[in-house]
mmCIF file of C-alpha atoms in Angstrom:
data_model
loop_
_atom_site.group_PDB
_atom_site.id
_atom_site.type_symbol
_atom_site.label_atom_id
_atom_site.label_comp_id
_atom_site.label_asym_id
_atom_site.label_seq_id
_atom_site.Cartn_x
_atom_site.Cartn_y
_atom_site.Cartn_z
ATOM 1 C CA MET A 1 -20.392 -2.339 37.534
ATOM 2 C CA ALA A 2 -17.456 -3.548 35.408
ATOM 3 C CA THR A 3 -13.938 -3.614 36.731
ATOM 4 C CA GLU A 4 -11.279 -1.508 35.075
ATOM 5 C CA GLU A 5 -9.895 -4.641 33.432
ATOM 6 C CA GLN A 6 -13.318 -5.616 32.087
ATOM 7 C CA LYS A 7 -13.809 -2.089 30.715
ATOM 8 C CA LYS A 8 -10.431 -2.234 28.952
ATOM 9 C CA GLU A 9 -11.247 -5.637 27.437
ATOM 10 C CA ARG A 10 -14.638 -4.437 26.241
ATOM 11 C CA MET A 11 -13.132 -1.293 24.721
ATOM 12 C CA ARG A 12 -10.525 -3.422 22.963
ATOM 13 C CA ARG A 13 -13.268 -5.649 21.541
ATOM 14 C CA LEU A 14 -15.226 -2.570 20.511
ATOM 15 C CA PHE A 15 -12.260 -1.084 18.660
ATOM 16 C CA ASN A 16 -11.588 -4.432 16.996
ATOM 17 C CA ASP A 17 -15.194 -4.534 15.777
ATOM 18 C CA ILE A 18 -14.980 -0.988 14.469
ATOM 19 C CA ILE A 19 -11.731 -1.696 12.630
ATOM 20 C CA PHE A 20 -13.269 -4.854 11.156
ATOM 21 C CA GLY A 21 -16.262 -2.871 9.889
ATOM 22 C CA TYR A 22 -14.110 -0.241 8.215
ATOM 23 C CA GLY A 23 -11.505 -2.718 6.984
ATOM 24 C CA LYS A 24 -14.095 -5.011 5.443
ATOM 25 C CA GLY A 25 -16.094 -2.082 4.000
ATOM 26 C CA LEU A 26 -13.089 -0.527 2.399
ATOM 27 C CA TRP A 27 -12.021 -3.913 0.948
ATOM 28 C CA ASP A 28 -15.490 -4.507 -0.474
ATOM 29 C CA LEU A 29 -15.318 -1.121 -2.161
ATOM 30 C CA PHE A 30 -11.742 -0.983 -3.356
ATOM 31 C CA GLY A 31 -10.371 -4.530 -3.132
ATOM 32 C CA GLU A 32 -6.574 -4.729 -3.252
ATOM 33 C CA ALA A 33 -6.336 -0.973 -3.747
ATOM 34 C CA SER A 34 -7.420 -0.542 -0.077
ATOM 35 C CA GLN A 35 -3.765 -1.248 0.751
ATOM 36 C CA ALA A 36 -2.980 2.170 -0.709
ATOM 37 C CA THR A 37 -4.350 3.606 2.531
ATOM 38 C CA ALA A 38 -1.931 1.614 4.702
ATOM 39 C CA GLU A 39 1.129 3.743 4.117
ATOM 40 C CA THR A 40 -0.783 6.968 4.769
ATOM 41 C CA ILE A 41 -1.991 5.540 8.088
ATOM 42 C CA GLY A 42 1.536 4.383 8.881
ATOM 43 C CA GLU A 43 2.892 7.828 8.239
ATOM 44 C CA ASP A 44 0.222 9.347 10.519
ATOM 45 C CA ILE A 45 1.161 6.908 13.256
ATOM 46 C CA LEU A 46 4.839 7.819 12.973
ATOM 47 C CA GLU A 47 4.078 11.525 12.933
ATOM 48 C CA ASP A 48 1.805 11.170 15.977
ATOM 49 C CA MET A 49 4.625 9.281 17.782
ATOM 50 C CA GLU A 50 7.067 12.027 17.040
ATOM 51 C CA ARG A 51 4.728 14.951 17.825
ATOM 52 C CA GLU A 52 2.715 13.718 20.760
ATOM 53 C CA LEU A 53 4.958 11.235 22.424
ATOM 54 C CA GLY A 54 8.400 12.502 21.467
ATOM 55 C CA LEU A 55 9.348 9.053 20.148
ATOM 56 C CA GLU A 56 11.308 9.010 16.979
ATOM 57 C CA ILE A 57 12.580 6.333 14.685
ATOM 58 C CA HIS A 58 16.194 7.166 13.738
ATOM 59 C CA GLY A 59 18.801 5.478 11.623
ATOM 60 C CA GLU A 60 19.852 4.714 8.138
ATOM 61 C CA ASN A 61 20.252 0.994 8.738
ATOM 62 C CA PRO A 62 16.982 -0.759 7.785
ATOM 63 C CA GLN A 63 17.358 -3.479 10.440
ATOM 64 C CA ALA A 64 17.985 -0.824 13.079
ATOM 65 C CA LEU A 65 14.786 0.961 12.078
ATOM 66 C CA LEU A 66 12.778 -2.238 12.289
ATOM 67 C CA THR A 67 14.321 -3.118 15.651
ATOM 68 C CA GLU A 68 13.276 0.310 16.981
ATOM 69 C CA ILE A 69 9.740 -0.405 15.722
ATOM 70 C CA GLU A 70 9.776 -3.679 17.644
ATOM 71 C CA ARG A 71 10.711 -1.806 20.804
ATOM 72 C CA LEU A 72 8.042 0.859 20.306
ATOM 73 C CA ILE A 73 5.159 -1.538 19.706
ATOM 74 C CA ILE A 74 6.125 -3.745 22.700
ATOM 75 C CA ASP A 75 7.476 -1.333 25.303
ATOM 76 C CA GLU A 76 5.831 1.999 24.495
ATOM 77 C CA TYR A 77 2.426 0.962 23.124
ATOM 78 C CA GLY A 78 1.825 -2.575 24.446
ATOM 79 C CA MET A 79 0.482 -3.347 21.019
ATOM 80 C CA VAL A 80 1.902 -6.876 21.010
ATOM 81 C CA LYS A 81 3.468 -9.188 23.632
ATOM 82 C CA SER A 82 6.434 -10.041 21.410
ATOM 83 C CA ALA A 83 7.566 -9.108 17.942
ATOM 84 C CA ARG A 84 10.413 -9.665 15.533
ATOM 85 C CA LEU A 85 10.958 -7.634 12.404
ATOM 86 C CA GLU A 86 13.670 -8.906 10.155
ATOM 87 C CA ILE A 87 14.912 -7.699 6.804
ATOM 88 C CA SER A 88 16.554 -9.779 4.101
ATOM 89 C CA ASP A 89 17.581 -8.776 0.560
ATOM 90 C CA HIS A 90 14.058 -8.182 -0.818
ATOM 91 C CA GLU A 91 11.706 -8.944 2.065
ATOM 92 C CA VAL A 92 10.749 -7.959 5.571
ATOM 93 C CA ASP A 93 9.368 -10.669 7.815
ATOM 94 C CA ILE A 94 7.171 -9.474 10.657
ATOM 95 C CA PHE A 95 6.448 -11.968 13.396
ATOM 96 C CA CYS A 96 4.074 -10.962 16.234
ATOM 97 C CA GLU A 97 2.542 -12.754 19.149
ATOM 98 C CA GLY A 98 -0.271 -11.622 21.419
ATOM 99 C CA CYS A 99 -1.431 -8.736 19.257
ATOM 100 C CA GLN A 100 -4.167 -6.396 20.503
ATOM 101 C CA LEU A 101 -5.732 -6.686 16.989
ATOM 102 C CA TRP A 102 -5.710 -10.446 16.946
ATOM 103 C CA ASN A 103 -9.549 -10.689 16.842
ATOM 104 C CA VAL A 104 -9.993 -8.311 13.981
ATOM 105 C CA THR A 105 -7.161 -9.949 12.051
ATOM 106 C CA GLN A 106 -8.956 -13.301 12.469
ATOM 107 C CA GLN A 107 -12.320 -11.840 11.498
ATOM 108 C CA LEU A 108 -10.851 -10.276 8.379
ATOM 109 C CA LYS A 109 -9.071 -13.494 7.460
ATOM 110 C CA GLU A 110 -12.361 -15.383 7.700
ATOM 111 C CA ALA A 111 -13.921 -12.753 5.447
ATOM 112 C CA GLY A 112 -11.128 -13.165 2.888
ATOM 113 C CA VAL A 113 -9.473 -9.816 3.647
ATOM 114 C CA PRO A 114 -5.671 -9.674 4.138
ATOM 115 C CA PRO A 115 -4.389 -7.769 7.201
ATOM 116 C CA TYR A 116 -3.622 -4.511 5.428
ATOM 117 C CA HIS A 117 -4.445 -2.701 8.703
ATOM 118 C CA CYS A 118 -1.600 -4.470 10.595
ATOM 119 C CA VAL A 119 0.017 -1.725 12.751
ATOM 120 C CA PRO A 120 3.602 -3.102 12.738
ATOM 121 C CA MET A 121 3.404 -3.566 8.950
ATOM 122 C CA MET A 122 2.034 -0.072 8.384
ATOM 123 C CA MET A 123 4.748 1.381 10.642
ATOM 124 C CA ALA A 124 7.452 -0.628 8.919
ATOM 125 C CA ARG A 125 6.301 0.348 5.451
ATOM 126 C CA ALA A 126 6.083 4.022 6.329
ATOM 127 C CA ALA A 127 9.425 4.077 8.156
ATOM 128 C CA LEU A 128 11.316 2.275 5.391
ATOM 129 C CA HIS A 129 9.814 4.626 2.825
ATOM 130 C CA LYS A 130 10.101 7.842 4.773
ATOM 131 C CA ARG A 131 13.581 7.283 6.220
ATOM 132 C CA LEU A 132 15.249 5.148 3.544
ATOM 133 C CA GLY A 133 13.161 5.648 0.387
ATOM 134 C CA LYS A 134 12.334 1.938 0.169
ATOM 135 C CA LYS A 135 8.824 1.001 -1.009
ATOM 136 C CA ALA A 136 7.197 -2.196 0.276
ATOM 137 C CA ARG A 137 4.072 -4.277 -0.424
ATOM 138 C CA LEU A 138 2.221 -7.011 1.451
ATOM 139 C CA ILE A 139 2.817 -10.484 -0.014
ATOM 140 C CA GLY A 140 1.557 -12.975 2.532
ATOM 141 C CA ILE A 141 0.475 -13.866 6.034
ATOM 142 C CA LYS A 142 0.511 -17.040 8.170
ATOM 143 C CA HIS A 143 -1.552 -17.417 11.351
ATOM 144 C CA ASP A 144 -1.058 -19.727 14.292
ATOM 145 C CA ALA A 145 -4.380 -19.685 16.160
ATOM 146 C CA GLU A 146 -3.014 -21.685 19.115
ATOM 147 C CA LYS A 147 -0.187 -19.242 19.780
ATOM 148 C CA ARG A 148 -2.222 -16.234 18.587
ATOM 149 C CA SER A 149 0.711 -15.335 16.366
ATOM 150 C CA CYS A 150 1.041 -13.893 12.874
ATOM 151 C CA GLU A 151 3.861 -13.920 10.386
ATOM 152 C CA ILE A 152 3.495 -11.202 7.776
ATOM 153 C CA ASP A 153 5.769 -10.926 4.767
ATOM 154 C CA ILE A 154 6.276 -7.663 2.866
ATOM 155 C CA GLU A 155 8.329 -7.369 -0.287
ATOM 156 C CA LEU A 156 10.666 -4.462 -0.912
ATOM 157 C CA VAL A 157 10.071 -2.986 -4.384
ATOM 158 C CA MET B 1 13.042 -4.605 -13.559
ATOM 159 C CA ALA B 2 15.550 -3.117 -16.024
ATOM 160 C CA LYS B 3 13.387 -4.223 -18.939
ATOM 161 C CA LEU B 4 10.350 -2.489 -17.425
ATOM 162 C CA ASP B 5 12.308 0.714 -16.680
ATOM 163 C CA GLU B 6 13.597 0.695 -20.254
ATOM 164 C CA ALA B 7 10.141 0.217 -21.789
ATOM 165 C CA LEU B 8 8.720 2.993 -19.611
ATOM 166 C CA ARG B 9 11.520 5.329 -20.508
ATOM 167 C CA GLU B 10 11.064 4.564 -24.210
ATOM 168 C CA MET B 11 7.320 5.273 -24.010
ATOM 169 C CA ALA B 12 7.948 8.509 -22.081
ATOM 170 C CA GLY B 13 10.333 9.601 -24.805
ATOM 171 C CA ASP B 14 7.517 9.356 -27.306
ATOM 172 C CA ILE B 15 5.219 11.648 -25.306
ATOM 173 C CA PRO B 16 5.924 15.392 -25.478
ATOM 174 C CA GLY B 17 4.959 17.216 -22.247
ATOM 175 C CA ILE B 18 5.449 14.164 -20.087
ATOM 176 C CA ILE B 19 5.579 14.838 -16.365
ATOM 177 C CA ALA B 20 5.642 11.306 -15.025
ATOM 178 C CA ALA B 21 4.889 7.733 -16.056
ATOM 179 C CA ASP B 22 4.410 4.900 -13.563
ATOM 180 C CA ILE B 23 3.618 1.221 -13.497
ATOM 181 C CA VAL B 24 1.451 0.684 -10.477
ATOM 182 C CA GLY B 25 0.133 -2.463 -8.766
ATOM 183 C CA ALA B 26 -3.518 -2.779 -7.821
ATOM 184 C CA ASP B 27 -2.360 -2.205 -4.268
ATOM 185 C CA GLY B 28 -1.246 1.308 -5.202
ATOM 186 C CA VAL B 29 2.507 0.635 -5.090
ATOM 187 C CA SER B 30 4.460 1.978 -8.026
ATOM 188 C CA ILE B 31 7.023 -0.616 -9.155
ATOM 189 C CA ALA B 32 8.586 1.520 -11.938
ATOM 190 C CA THR B 33 8.642 5.239 -12.434
ATOM 191 C CA HIS B 34 9.908 7.735 -14.962
ATOM 192 C CA SER B 35 9.593 11.221 -13.576
ATOM 193 C CA VAL B 36 10.568 14.400 -15.348
ATOM 194 C CA ASP B 37 9.154 16.882 -12.836
ATOM 195 C CA PRO B 38 10.403 16.231 -9.283
ATOM 196 C CA LYS B 39 7.745 18.532 -7.898
ATOM 197 C CA PHE B 40 5.010 16.138 -9.059
ATOM 198 C CA ASN B 41 3.960 13.640 -6.339
ATOM 199 C CA ALA B 42 4.059 10.534 -8.540
ATOM 200 C CA GLU B 43 3.866 8.116 -5.649
ATOM 201 C CA GLY B 44 0.780 9.895 -4.233
ATOM 202 C CA ALA B 45 -0.829 9.827 -7.664
ATOM 203 C CA ALA B 46 -0.122 6.086 -7.979
ATOM 204 C CA ALA B 47 -1.909 5.356 -4.675
ATOM 205 C CA GLN B 48 -4.830 7.654 -5.386
ATOM 206 C CA PHE B 49 -5.394 6.324 -8.922
ATOM 207 C CA ALA B 50 -5.327 2.694 -7.671
ATOM 208 C CA LEU B 51 -8.428 3.509 -5.665
ATOM 209 C CA ALA B 52 -9.975 5.376 -8.638
ATOM 210 C CA MET B 53 -9.289 2.574 -11.053
ATOM 211 C CA LYS B 54 -10.913 0.000 -8.741
ATOM 212 C CA LEU B 55 -14.004 2.207 -8.394
ATOM 213 C CA LEU B 56 -14.189 2.617 -12.154
ATOM 214 C CA GLU B 57 -13.911 -1.154 -12.677
ATOM 215 C CA LYS B 58 -16.721 -1.700 -10.168
ATOM 216 C CA SER B 59 -18.863 0.961 -11.759
ATOM 217 C CA ALA B 60 -18.370 -0.472 -15.249
ATOM 218 C CA GLY B 61 -19.251 -3.917 -13.923
ATOM 219 C CA MET B 62 -22.438 -2.695 -12.228
ATOM 220 C CA LEU B 63 -23.472 -0.798 -15.376
ATOM 221 C CA GLN B 64 -22.602 -3.796 -17.558
ATOM 222 C CA ILE B 65 -20.784 -1.564 -20.042
ATOM 223 C CA GLY B 66 -17.799 -3.787 -20.659
ATOM 224 C CA THR B 67 -14.347 -3.908 -19.098
ATOM 225 C CA VAL B 68 -12.423 -0.740 -18.351
ATOM 226 C CA GLU B 69 -9.536 0.013 -20.794
ATOM 227 C CA ASP B 70 -8.427 3.446 -19.756
ATOM 228 C CA ASN B 71 -9.433 6.589 -17.840
ATOM 229 C CA LEU B 72 -8.746 10.249 -18.449
ATOM 230 C CA LEU B 73 -8.606 13.000 -15.832
ATOM 231 C CA SER B 74 -8.324 16.525 -17.251
ATOM 232 C CA THR B 75 -7.301 19.349 -14.968
ATOM 233 C CA ALA B 76 -6.366 22.932 -15.587
ATOM 234 C CA LYS B 77 -2.701 21.959 -15.831
ATOM 235 C CA THR B 78 -2.567 18.279 -16.707
ATOM 236 C CA TYR B 79 -3.998 15.269 -18.484
ATOM 237 C CA ILE B 80 -3.665 12.057 -16.463
ATOM 238 C CA VAL B 81 -4.288 8.877 -18.445
ATOM 239 C CA SER B 82 -4.465 5.571 -16.568
ATOM 240 C CA ARG B 83 -4.682 2.281 -18.508
ATOM 241 C CA LEU B 84 -5.105 -1.198 -17.130
ATOM 242 C CA LEU B 85 -2.381 -3.669 -18.167
ATOM 243 C CA GLY B 86 -2.663 -7.396 -18.737
ATOM 244 C CA ASP B 87 -4.971 -9.104 -16.265
ATOM 245 C CA GLY B 88 -5.685 -5.797 -14.505
ATOM 246 C CA SER B 89 -3.310 -6.390 -11.575
ATOM 247 C CA TYR B 90 -1.243 -3.389 -12.747
ATOM 248 C CA TYR B 91 -1.981 -0.170 -14.487
ATOM 249 C CA LEU B 92 -0.015 2.446 -16.390
ATOM 250 C CA LEU B 93 -0.318 6.040 -15.173
ATOM 251 C CA VAL B 94 0.806 8.805 -17.483
ATOM 252 C CA THR B 95 0.737 12.456 -16.380
ATOM 253 C CA VAL B 96 1.420 15.211 -18.955
ATOM 254 C CA ASP B 97 1.466 18.993 -19.064
ATOM 255 C CA ARG B 98 -1.622 19.823 -21.166
ATOM 256 C CA SER B 99 -0.066 22.948 -22.552
ATOM 257 C CA ASP B 100 2.677 20.828 -24.214
ATOM 258 C CA ALA B 101 0.969 17.505 -24.799
ATOM 259 C CA ASN B 102 -1.418 16.130 -27.397
ATOM 260 C CA LEU B 103 -4.083 14.052 -25.749
ATOM 261 C CA GLY B 104 -4.545 11.768 -28.751
ATOM 262 C CA ASN B 105 -0.819 10.992 -28.771
ATOM 263 C CA VAL B 106 -0.838 10.233 -25.014
ATOM 264 C CA ARG B 107 -3.688 7.737 -25.323
ATOM 265 C CA LEU B 108 -2.151 6.230 -28.449
ATOM 266 C CA MET B 109 1.246 5.728 -26.813
ATOM 267 C CA ALA B 110 -0.343 4.247 -23.698
ATOM 268 C CA ARG B 111 -2.212 1.770 -25.888
ATOM 269 C CA GLN B 112 0.778 0.986 -28.118
ATOM 270 C CA TYR B 113 3.133 0.305 -25.245
ATOM 271 C CA ALA B 114 0.655 -1.505 -23.020
ATOM 272 C CA ASP B 115 1.579 -5.034 -24.138
ATOM 273 C CA ALA B 116 5.352 -4.446 -23.950
ATOM 274 C CA LEU B 117 5.011 -2.925 -20.482
ATOM 275 C CA TRP B 118 2.838 -5.828 -19.269
ATOM 276 C CA ASP B 119 5.349 -8.344 -20.659
ATOM 277 C CA ALA B 120 8.088 -6.615 -18.647
ATOM 278 C CA VAL B 121 6.171 -6.540 -15.398
ATOM 279 C CA PRO B 122 7.606 -9.111 -12.907
ATOM 280 C CA LYS B 123 4.637 -11.302 -11.886
ATOM 281 C CA ARG B 124 3.808 -11.296 -8.182
ATOM 282 C CA LYS B 125 4.175 -14.212 -5.761
ATOM 283 C CA MET B 126 0.718 -13.723 -4.254
#
């Protein structure tokens, strides 16, 4: 019988495979328009955090919002080992290492699909829009396979 | 973006019954909007119609009936005309109150302003 660690790892791989299937299927059907679903999912995640976990993202300062998202995805969810979300005039740079969705991100990349399912990105987009009325769109991603890290750039519109 | 906002505002001024006009990326993000009715969820419409436009393009391709120019949705209260711009990476979305608007005029204005709107769209990095 599998140990608890093995079960967790298998479940994580299973969820990655399911997300890949849906992500790829949606992309095949809708192409770039699939990204229109990202903000809705981000809003749902934020709502769920507020309702079920009592966690709330406060503030009117964009960098403070993003820093709070960093804390939530590392300390409250264990989604990534480390993260840095930084805002400049027209862009937000999201740098993550040790993401639980690393495998699906790689699979999608190999299939030519951008990481529109990226959780920190969806949360950042939804929070910036909901709290500050700022819209954002994905413009690029860089991967470092050795470090299992991603750098995702979103542009403020 | 000021040029795009101006072109959109000018087009909207030529359409009686206008509720909202948006320039929307293929990713569903509206980059310019002119909204007359604050109750209308223009951002939601932008995202929804991005998906619809992609499906229509796919369907037209499968049926080999030529490229999509525009699409009309008629509801009890509105006409919603969506028209692809330039290389298809953006589209124009015009929502009007059907009791005040003339459908022919809406489609004509969308067609007439399409090139000017496309010229004013800032081209994306990616």
